[in-house]
Amino acid sequence: MYAGTATATASVATAAVLGAGMLLMSNPGAPLPDAPATLRTVQQAGPVRHATDAMARGPRVYAHRGASAYAPENTLVAVDRADALGFDWVENDVQLTRDGVPVVMHDTGLKRTTNAEEVFPDRAPWAVKDFTAAEISRLDAGSWFGARYAGTRVPTLRQFLRRLGHNRQNLLLEIKSPGTYPGIERVTLKVLNEEGWLDRAHVRDRLVIQSFGAGSVRTVHALRPDVVTGFLGAPAVAKLPAYAEFTDQINPPSAGLSGGYVAAVHALKGPHGKKLQVSPWTVNDAASARKVDGMGVDGIITNAPDVVRAATKG
Ligand code: G3P
Ligand code: CA
């Protein structure tokens, strides 16, 4: 299905990507330096604590927004739940507050997953970008999911990274709605750097940065060419070589994915000279997991990592 979708949207997106990339490459800014050794205290080099990825024969399983079938999404509780279930890889969504702090939140509005309406009744439409980090830190991001999670907070990216480091987990970081947040790529990389997530060990094995915004992915690649990147979407096959210049992964919606499309992606090499990878989302039941596994995907992004692992580990 995907293999033949040479849509106008994809063509426009590709043109925009190439244009943005040329601009960036002409002035990518100073490279971000490695973090000082003193900042690398939480995450140290070495193998991840869990052995699940290495032991299981099956695609890498990403706990989507944490183990979000079982705990409030994009919170430290959801990270810990993924850890308790034995999962190394966690996906999240990063946006910027009004004062430029990266926070972990999926929606561009605060209404669905916090009590922002109650705490700030006069601040409609409760957009993340209109609130400071201090204001967001006052919100309850757990009660919507269940009373037992009352008091759970919206984590900053920095807090999120520290919890992952403590748990020895890895991160599939999504830059959400990049058009809303000019400069979010540089700010995100700065925090990653300060927290030790851009050292050699993390860059090699423990971090992927992805976005629906192809220009955003290209910006990350231009700023830090060593970082593994992913594009969220399913570009037409004819357009894939252009994407392979700046992204290591093509991560499409699972609906409509075909083995032919996966093979077309796999036929290409990414900017680091390795086979382009495919990790579809969001696959939450065993039958769907088996189906995409049968297509040869490299990873599966899921709210229920235990279900996917059980269905795919061979
Ligand atoms: O990681 C893939 C997936 O998160 C993309 O969709 O809307 O859940 O961020 P969304
Ligand atoms: Ca996401």
Short mmCIF file of N, CA and C and ligand atoms in Angstrom, two decimals, residues 64-65 91 93 106 172 174 176 210 212 232 281-282 301, ligand 1:
data_model
loop_
_atom_site.label_atom_id
_atom_site.label_comp_id
_atom_site.label_asym_id
_atom_site.label_seq_id
_atom_site.Cartn_x
_atom_site.Cartn_y
_atom_site.Cartn_z
N HIS A 64 5.87 3.03 24.34
CA HIS A 64 5.38 4.29 23.77
C HIS A 64 4.84 5.22 24.86
N ARG A 65 5.45 6.39 24.99
CA ARG A 65 5.13 7.34 26.07
C ARG A 65 5.32 6.65 27.42
N GLU A 91 9.82 5.55 24.53
CA GLU A 91 9.55 6.68 23.62
C GLU A 91 8.94 7.81 24.42
N ASP A 93 7.67 12.37 24.09
CA ASP A 93 7.38 13.54 23.25
C ASP A 93 7.89 14.77 23.97
N HIS A 106 2.67 14.93 25.25
CA HIS A 106 2.27 14.60 23.87
C HIS A 106 1.44 15.69 23.21
N LEU A 172 13.93 6.84 22.80
CA LEU A 172 13.46 7.25 21.47
C LEU A 172 12.72 8.56 21.69
N GLU A 174 10.94 11.96 20.72
CA GLU A 174 10.25 12.64 19.61
C GLU A 174 10.18 14.14 19.86
N LYS A 176 8.17 17.02 19.21
CA LYS A 176 6.75 17.15 18.87
C LYS A 176 6.45 18.55 18.34
N GLN A 210 13.61 11.44 16.86
CA GLN A 210 12.71 11.35 15.71
C GLN A 210 11.71 12.50 15.73
N PHE A 212 7.93 13.96 13.31
CA PHE A 212 7.10 14.02 12.11
C PHE A 212 7.58 15.13 11.17
N LEU A 232 9.20 10.16 11.30
CA LEU A 232 7.89 9.57 11.55
C LEU A 232 7.00 9.81 10.34
N TRP A 281 4.27 2.19 14.44
CA TRP A 281 3.52 2.55 15.62
C TRP A 281 2.05 2.56 15.27
N THR A 282 1.16 2.59 16.20
CA THR A 282 1.33 2.15 17.57
C THR A 282 0.63 0.80 17.64
N ILE A 301 6.71 0.07 18.14
CA ILE A 301 6.42 1.10 19.15
C ILE A 301 5.03 0.82 19.70
O1 G3P B 1 6.73 7.12 18.15
C1 G3P B 1 5.67 7.12 17.29
C2 G3P B 1 4.46 7.81 17.78
O2 G3P B 1 4.66 8.34 19.05
C3 G3P B 1 4.00 8.86 16.90
O3 G3P B 1 2.72 9.29 17.20
O4 G3P B 1 1.11 10.90 18.08
O5 G3P B 1 1.89 9.04 19.50
O6 G3P B 1 3.40 10.91 19.00
P1 G3P B 1 2.28 10.07 18.50
#
